[in-house]
C-alpha cells in the first residue's frame, strides 16, 4: 500500500492511537511502522498470533510493564571489544527480567496444575524460537543491583577491595572520634567528626580555628566558614584508601568487560528476546485498542466475500468511546469541566451508527446513492480503513462473523486532490491518479470511487464513470462507489454483478439516519440540504422552478422509496431484537438445564455410592444392591418421562386411525386403530397384537402402513421388561428367554413379560415348561385379557 492510500483513509491517525496504547518506546515505534499484509498465509499467521495472544492476556491477566529501548545498546554491542557502561547493563538487566516473567507466563511454569498452553501454541513456538540468554541474565542478576550499582559479589577481588574500604572508613571514624574527645576540639568542628572532601576523609573545621591543628586543608565551603581539614593521623589511611579505590575501579571495569563479553556471545538470543518483547507489546496495544471500541477480528476469505456486520468507522468509534470514558471519569471525580471536555471545546462526538456493508456472492460492485451529508463517504472510508486494519491483524469495530477478502492493492479516490501549483483540477487529479494505477489493477484490487467524474459535465462524467466501472468489472476488481449521477443510479439497478444501495433519511425531520439500505437508489436532496444550511428561500424557490422546467424532479418517488425503506429497516430491527431476546432466553434455559442435570447427576452418584458402601459393608446382599440400583434407575427414567410429558405433551389430534406410528419403549412401528381422547391414549396394532399405548410414548412414523393382525389385546404399558418371541422356533425362543432372564436378574428387575402370541399354543407350552424348572422364577401367569391374554406371560422374579 502506498502512502497516498494510507493518508487518504487516515491510517496514520489510527496507528497513532494504537501507539498510545503501547507501554514502551520501541513498541510505539513498532505500532507506527505497521503496514497491511497482502498475503493470506502471512495474514492468517498474524491473525492467529493475535487471537491466541488475546486468549493468553485474558486467561492469565498478564500485563506487560514499561521497558526501555535496547536499540542503542545493541548497536554498541555490535562494536568489537566494546565495554558497556553500568547504565546500559542495568537497562539490559531490566529488559531480560521482564522477558523472563513474560516467558514464565506463556509457558505456565508456575502453574503446572492448571496449564493452559494448549490455547496459545503459536506463542509457545515464538518463545521456543527466542530463548532467553540465561547466562547473561544470571550474570546480570548476580552483578547488578536493583538500584543500578555493581554488587560486591560481582567478583572476589571486588568484594575484598570493598571490605577493606569499609574497614578504613571505620578506622577513620574511630580515630577522628578519639582525637576529638582526647583534645576536646568538638567546639572547633562545624559538624560531627568526619566527612569526605576530594574523596578523602576530613574533619569539617571552623575556619577561625584552622591554624590550631596540624594537617592539610583540601577545600572550603561556599560561605567560607568551614574548611575541610585532613589531620596528619588520617593521611596514611587516606592514601591507602586511594589505592583501594583505584583497585575497586579496576575490578568494576573488569566486571563490566566480562558482562559485555558474555552479552556479545549471546547477542542472537538477546535480540530475539527483545524482538519478542516488542512484538508482544504491539499485541497488547492491539488488544487494549480493541477493548476501547469493542472490536472483533474479521475473517478473511479467499472467495472475495464482503460482509461487514454493524461496521463503524474506527476513528469515530474511538473518539466516541474516549469521550464517554472522559465523562465517566469526570462524573466519578465530580469535575464538570472534565466531564464535558473534548478535543473540540463544548462538542461531544455522537455515537457512530453501525451499518452493514455487504456484497453478495457473484456481485463485484456496490454503488451508493442518496442525499448529501448522508454518510456515503463515511461508509466508503469505513470499508477502506477497516480493510487496512484487518490486514494488520487488528481488531476492528464490527460484529463477529464479518468477512473480507485479502486485497493486494487498495486504491481510494476520495476527496479533492486539486493543486494550483501543479495546475491540476479536481477532475484531472482523479483521472491522473486512476491512469497511474490502471495497469496494476486486477482481481486482487479494491477500488473506492467517491463521486468519480463529478468535476466535469454531468452527462459526460456519468458516462465516463460507467465505462470505468465496466472495465474494472472485466479486470475482476471489487468496486465501491458513491454517486449523485442519475445515470449511474440506473446503471446500479440494471447492471449484472452490480448492487445498488442508498443512505436513509428520517421521513419526518429529513435528518440523515446514516444507514445503508440495499437494492434501491436515493435522492440527492441538494435543495433540502441547502435549506438546512441557511441558503435563502428565494434562491431555493428559483432552483425548484428550474428543476420543474427541466422535468427531472424524481424526488417524490425517491422520498416514498426512502420512507418504505425506513419502515422496513425498523421492522428488521424489531425482528432482530426479538431474535436476540429468544436467543438470550434459550441460553438461560440451557444454563438452567445444565445446572439441574449436574445436580441430578450428583444426587444419583451419591445414592449409588451409598448403595455400594452398604453392599461392601455387608449391610445388604448383592442381589438387594442390584434391585435397589434398578429401582433408582427406573425412578430416574420415570421422572424424565413425566417431565418430558409435562413439558411437551403430544396432542391426540395429531394421530388418526390408520396412521403409522412409532412406539418408543419397544422401538417398533405400529398401526393406529382407535384414539381415546378422554384418556389420551391410542390403540395400536403391532403385527397382530393390539394394545392401548400412552400418547406420550408415540410419534408419527414414516414408512409403509402396518397391516392389522387378528389378536385384539388391551394392555396398559408400564415399565416391565418385555421380550417378543413370536414367530420363532421353540429351541431358539428358549435360548433367547434364558439370556433375557439372566440380563433381567443382573439389572435387578422384579418382573418381565414374554410375548409369545396365541397361535397353536405350542410355543406357550414350551415356555411354561421351562419356567417351571427355572430357580430364578418366583411365579408366572398369563396376562389379563386387557393386557394380552393368553398371548402374553407375566413372570415375577425372585
JSON list of C-alpha atoms in Angstrom, two decimals, residues 143-254:
[
{"chain": "A", "resi": 143, "resn": "UNK", "atom": "CA", "xyz": [26.38, -8.48, 39.43]},
{"chain": "A", "resi": 144, "resn": "UNK", "atom": "CA", "xyz": [23.91, -5.56, 39.14]},
{"chain": "A", "resi": 145, "resn": "UNK", "atom": "CA", "xyz": [21.60, -4.42, 41.94]},
{"chain": "A", "resi": 146, "resn": "UNK", "atom": "CA", "xyz": [18.05, -3.17, 41.57]},
{"chain": "A", "resi": 147, "resn": "UNK", "atom": "CA", "xyz": [19.15, 0.43, 42.08]},
{"chain": "A", "resi": 148, "resn": "UNK", "atom": "CA", "xyz": [21.75, 0.19, 39.30]},
{"chain": "A", "resi": 149, "resn": "UNK", "atom": "CA", "xyz": [25.04, -0.41, 41.17]},
{"chain": "A", "resi": 150, "resn": "UNK", "atom": "CA", "xyz": [27.60, -3.19, 40.89]},
{"chain": "A", "resi": 151, "resn": "UNK", "atom": "CA", "xyz": [27.20, -5.68, 43.71]},
{"chain": "A", "resi": 152, "resn": "UNK", "atom": "CA", "xyz": [30.08, -6.69, 45.97]},
{"chain": "A", "resi": 153, "resn": "UNK", "atom": "CA", "xyz": [29.54, -10.29, 44.88]},
{"chain": "A", "resi": 154, "resn": "UNK", "atom": "CA", "xyz": [30.29, -9.47, 41.24]},
{"chain": "A", "resi": 155, "resn": "UNK", "atom": "CA", "xyz": [33.87, -10.75, 41.73]},
{"chain": "A", "resi": 156, "resn": "UNK", "atom": "CA", "xyz": [36.01, -11.98, 44.68]},
{"chain": "A", "resi": 157, "resn": "UNK", "atom": "CA", "xyz": [38.59, -9.21, 44.15]},
{"chain": "A", "resi": 158, "resn": "UNK", "atom": "CA", "xyz": [35.91, -6.53, 44.19]},
{"chain": "A", "resi": 159, "resn": "UNK", "atom": "CA", "xyz": [34.46, -7.96, 47.38]},
{"chain": "A", "resi": 160, "resn": "UNK", "atom": "CA", "xyz": [37.90, -7.89, 49.11]},
{"chain": "A", "resi": 161, "resn": "UNK", "atom": "CA", "xyz": [38.61, -4.31, 47.99]},
{"chain": "A", "resi": 162, "resn": "UNK", "atom": "CA", "xyz": [35.24, -3.03, 49.20]},
{"chain": "A", "resi": 163, "resn": "UNK", "atom": "CA", "xyz": [35.57, -4.84, 52.52]},
{"chain": "A", "resi": 164, "resn": "UNK", "atom": "CA", "xyz": [38.91, -3.12, 53.14]},
{"chain": "A", "resi": 165, "resn": "UNK", "atom": "CA", "xyz": [37.46, 0.24, 52.09]},
{"chain": "A", "resi": 166, "resn": "UNK", "atom": "CA", "xyz": [34.69, -0.18, 54.65]},
{"chain": "A", "resi": 167, "resn": "UNK", "atom": "CA", "xyz": [37.29, -1.17, 57.22]},
{"chain": "A", "resi": 168, "resn": "UNK", "atom": "CA", "xyz": [39.29, 2.00, 56.54]},
{"chain": "A", "resi": 169, "resn": "UNK", "atom": "CA", "xyz": [36.12, 4.06, 56.88]},
{"chain": "A", "resi": 170, "resn": "UNK", "atom": "CA", "xyz": [35.50, 2.56, 60.28]},
{"chain": "A", "resi": 171, "resn": "UNK", "atom": "CA", "xyz": [39.14, 3.19, 61.33]},
{"chain": "A", "resi": 172, "resn": "UNK", "atom": "CA", "xyz": [38.99, 6.82, 60.18]},
{"chain": "A", "resi": 173, "resn": "UNK", "atom": "CA", "xyz": [35.71, 7.43, 62.00]},
{"chain": "A", "resi": 174, "resn": "UNK", "atom": "CA", "xyz": [37.01, 5.81, 65.19]},
{"chain": "A", "resi": 175, "resn": "UNK", "atom": "CA", "xyz": [40.32, 7.71, 65.14]},
{"chain": "A", "resi": 176, "resn": "UNK", "atom": "CA", "xyz": [38.62, 11.03, 64.39]},
{"chain": "A", "resi": 177, "resn": "UNK", "atom": "CA", "xyz": [36.23, 10.47, 67.28]},
{"chain": "A", "resi": 178, "resn": "UNK", "atom": "CA", "xyz": [39.01, 9.53, 69.65]},
{"chain": "A", "resi": 179, "resn": "UNK", "atom": "CA", "xyz": [41.08, 12.55, 68.57]},
{"chain": "A", "resi": 180, "resn": "UNK", "atom": "CA", "xyz": [38.17, 14.96, 69.04]},
{"chain": "A", "resi": 181, "resn": "UNK", "atom": "CA", "xyz": [37.43, 13.65, 72.52]},
{"chain": "A", "resi": 182, "resn": "UNK", "atom": "CA", "xyz": [41.07, 13.47, 73.55]},
{"chain": "A", "resi": 183, "resn": "UNK", "atom": "CA", "xyz": [41.93, 17.04, 72.62]},
{"chain": "A", "resi": 184, "resn": "UNK", "atom": "CA", "xyz": [38.44, 18.45, 73.24]},
{"chain": "A", "resi": 185, "resn": "UNK", "atom": "CA", "xyz": [38.13, 20.01, 69.76]},
{"chain": "A", "resi": 186, "resn": "UNK", "atom": "CA", "xyz": [34.41, 19.44, 69.42]},
{"chain": "A", "resi": 187, "resn": "UNK", "atom": "CA", "xyz": [33.82, 23.21, 69.64]},
{"chain": "A", "resi": 188, "resn": "UNK", "atom": "CA", "xyz": [36.16, 23.68, 66.63]},
{"chain": "A", "resi": 189, "resn": "UNK", "atom": "CA", "xyz": [34.12, 21.36, 64.36]},
{"chain": "A", "resi": 190, "resn": "UNK", "atom": "CA", "xyz": [31.26, 22.62, 62.20]},
{"chain": "A", "resi": 191, "resn": "UNK", "atom": "CA", "xyz": [29.64, 19.16, 62.04]},
{"chain": "A", "resi": 192, "resn": "UNK", "atom": "CA", "xyz": [30.15, 15.93, 63.87]},
{"chain": "A", "resi": 193, "resn": "UNK", "atom": "CA", "xyz": [33.57, 14.47, 63.36]},
{"chain": "A", "resi": 194, "resn": "UNK", "atom": "CA", "xyz": [34.19, 13.21, 59.80]},
{"chain": "A", "resi": 195, "resn": "UNK", "atom": "CA", "xyz": [33.14, 13.77, 56.19]},
{"chain": "A", "resi": 196, "resn": "UNK", "atom": "CA", "xyz": [34.53, 13.41, 52.65]},
{"chain": "A", "resi": 197, "resn": "UNK", "atom": "CA", "xyz": [36.29, 16.04, 50.52]},
{"chain": "A", "resi": 198, "resn": "UNK", "atom": "CA", "xyz": [38.20, 15.28, 47.33]},
{"chain": "A", "resi": 199, "resn": "UNK", "atom": "CA", "xyz": [37.49, 11.60, 48.01]},
{"chain": "A", "resi": 200, "resn": "UNK", "atom": "CA", "xyz": [39.44, 11.75, 51.29]},
{"chain": "A", "resi": 201, "resn": "UNK", "atom": "CA", "xyz": [38.22, 11.60, 54.85]},
{"chain": "A", "resi": 202, "resn": "UNK", "atom": "CA", "xyz": [38.48, 15.06, 56.51]},
{"chain": "A", "resi": 203, "resn": "UNK", "atom": "CA", "xyz": [37.20, 17.00, 59.52]},
{"chain": "A", "resi": 204, "resn": "UNK", "atom": "CA", "xyz": [34.77, 19.91, 58.95]},
{"chain": "A", "resi": 205, "resn": "UNK", "atom": "CA", "xyz": [36.74, 22.52, 60.91]},
{"chain": "A", "resi": 206, "resn": "UNK", "atom": "CA", "xyz": [35.59, 26.08, 61.55]},
{"chain": "A", "resi": 207, "resn": "UNK", "atom": "CA", "xyz": [37.77, 28.42, 59.56]},
{"chain": "A", "resi": 208, "resn": "UNK", "atom": "CA", "xyz": [38.64, 30.51, 62.64]},
{"chain": "A", "resi": 209, "resn": "UNK", "atom": "CA", "xyz": [40.49, 27.54, 64.18]},
{"chain": "A", "resi": 210, "resn": "UNK", "atom": "CA", "xyz": [42.37, 26.23, 61.12]},
{"chain": "A", "resi": 211, "resn": "UNK", "atom": "CA", "xyz": [45.78, 27.28, 62.45]},
{"chain": "A", "resi": 212, "resn": "UNK", "atom": "CA", "xyz": [45.47, 25.50, 65.76]},
{"chain": "A", "resi": 213, "resn": "UNK", "atom": "CA", "xyz": [45.88, 21.95, 64.35]},
{"chain": "A", "resi": 214, "resn": "UNK", "atom": "CA", "xyz": [48.46, 20.30, 62.08]},
{"chain": "A", "resi": 215, "resn": "UNK", "atom": "CA", "xyz": [47.15, 18.92, 58.80]},
{"chain": "A", "resi": 216, "resn": "UNK", "atom": "CA", "xyz": [46.13, 19.64, 55.22]},
{"chain": "A", "resi": 217, "resn": "UNK", "atom": "CA", "xyz": [43.25, 21.90, 54.11]},
{"chain": "A", "resi": 218, "resn": "UNK", "atom": "CA", "xyz": [41.62, 20.47, 50.96]},
{"chain": "A", "resi": 219, "resn": "UNK", "atom": "CA", "xyz": [38.69, 22.82, 50.39]},
{"chain": "A", "resi": 220, "resn": "UNK", "atom": "CA", "xyz": [36.34, 25.44, 51.87]},
{"chain": "A", "resi": 221, "resn": "UNK", "atom": "CA", "xyz": [32.57, 25.62, 51.96]},
{"chain": "A", "resi": 222, "resn": "UNK", "atom": "CA", "xyz": [30.76, 28.15, 49.76]},
{"chain": "A", "resi": 223, "resn": "UNK", "atom": "CA", "xyz": [30.30, 30.50, 52.70]},
{"chain": "A", "resi": 224, "resn": "UNK", "atom": "CA", "xyz": [33.94, 30.16, 53.71]},
{"chain": "A", "resi": 225, "resn": "UNK", "atom": "CA", "xyz": [33.00, 29.41, 57.31]},
{"chain": "A", "resi": 226, "resn": "UNK", "atom": "CA", "xyz": [34.08, 25.76, 57.09]},
{"chain": "A", "resi": 227, "resn": "UNK", "atom": "CA", "xyz": [37.34, 24.30, 55.88]},
{"chain": "A", "resi": 228, "resn": "UNK", "atom": "CA", "xyz": [37.81, 20.62, 55.17]},
{"chain": "A", "resi": 229, "resn": "UNK", "atom": "CA", "xyz": [40.83, 19.66, 57.18]},
{"chain": "A", "resi": 230, "resn": "UNK", "atom": "CA", "xyz": [42.76, 16.38, 56.93]},
{"chain": "A", "resi": 231, "resn": "UNK", "atom": "CA", "xyz": [44.67, 15.74, 60.18]},
{"chain": "A", "resi": 232, "resn": "UNK", "atom": "CA", "xyz": [48.09, 14.15, 59.85]},
{"chain": "A", "resi": 233, "resn": "UNK", "atom": "CA", "xyz": [46.94, 10.91, 61.50]},
{"chain": "A", "resi": 234, "resn": "UNK", "atom": "CA", "xyz": [44.46, 10.37, 58.62]},
{"chain": "A", "resi": 235, "resn": "UNK", "atom": "CA", "xyz": [46.92, 10.95, 55.78]},
{"chain": "A", "resi": 236, "resn": "UNK", "atom": "CA", "xyz": [48.30, 7.41, 55.68]},
{"chain": "A", "resi": 237, "resn": "UNK", "atom": "CA", "xyz": [44.80, 5.89, 55.88]},
{"chain": "A", "resi": 238, "resn": "UNK", "atom": "CA", "xyz": [43.54, 8.19, 53.12]},
{"chain": "A", "resi": 239, "resn": "UNK", "atom": "CA", "xyz": [46.48, 7.25, 50.92]},
{"chain": "A", "resi": 240, "resn": "UNK", "atom": "CA", "xyz": [45.65, 3.59, 51.40]},
{"chain": "A", "resi": 241, "resn": "UNK", "atom": "CA", "xyz": [42.03, 4.41, 50.65]},
{"chain": "A", "resi": 242, "resn": "UNK", "atom": "CA", "xyz": [43.00, 5.95, 47.32]},
{"chain": "A", "resi": 243, "resn": "UNK", "atom": "CA", "xyz": [44.92, 2.82, 46.38]},
{"chain": "A", "resi": 244, "resn": "UNK", "atom": "CA", "xyz": [41.88, 0.71, 47.26]},
{"chain": "A", "resi": 245, "resn": "UNK", "atom": "CA", "xyz": [39.55, 3.00, 45.31]},
{"chain": "A", "resi": 246, "resn": "UNK", "atom": "CA", "xyz": [41.78, 2.52, 42.29]},
{"chain": "A", "resi": 247, "resn": "UNK", "atom": "CA", "xyz": [41.64, -1.25, 42.76]},
{"chain": "A", "resi": 248, "resn": "UNK", "atom": "CA", "xyz": [37.85, -1.03, 43.09]},
{"chain": "A", "resi": 249, "resn": "UNK", "atom": "CA", "xyz": [37.52, 0.91, 39.84]},
{"chain": "A", "resi": 250, "resn": "UNK", "atom": "CA", "xyz": [39.75, -1.58, 38.06]},
{"chain": "A", "resi": 251, "resn": "UNK", "atom": "CA", "xyz": [37.71, -4.53, 39.34]},
{"chain": "A", "resi": 252, "resn": "UNK", "atom": "CA", "xyz": [34.46, -2.81, 38.33]},
{"chain": "A", "resi": 253, "resn": "UNK", "atom": "CA", "xyz": [35.90, -2.27, 34.86]},
{"chain": "A", "resi": 254, "resn": "UNK", "atom": "CA", "xyz": [36.73, -5.97, 34.65]}
]
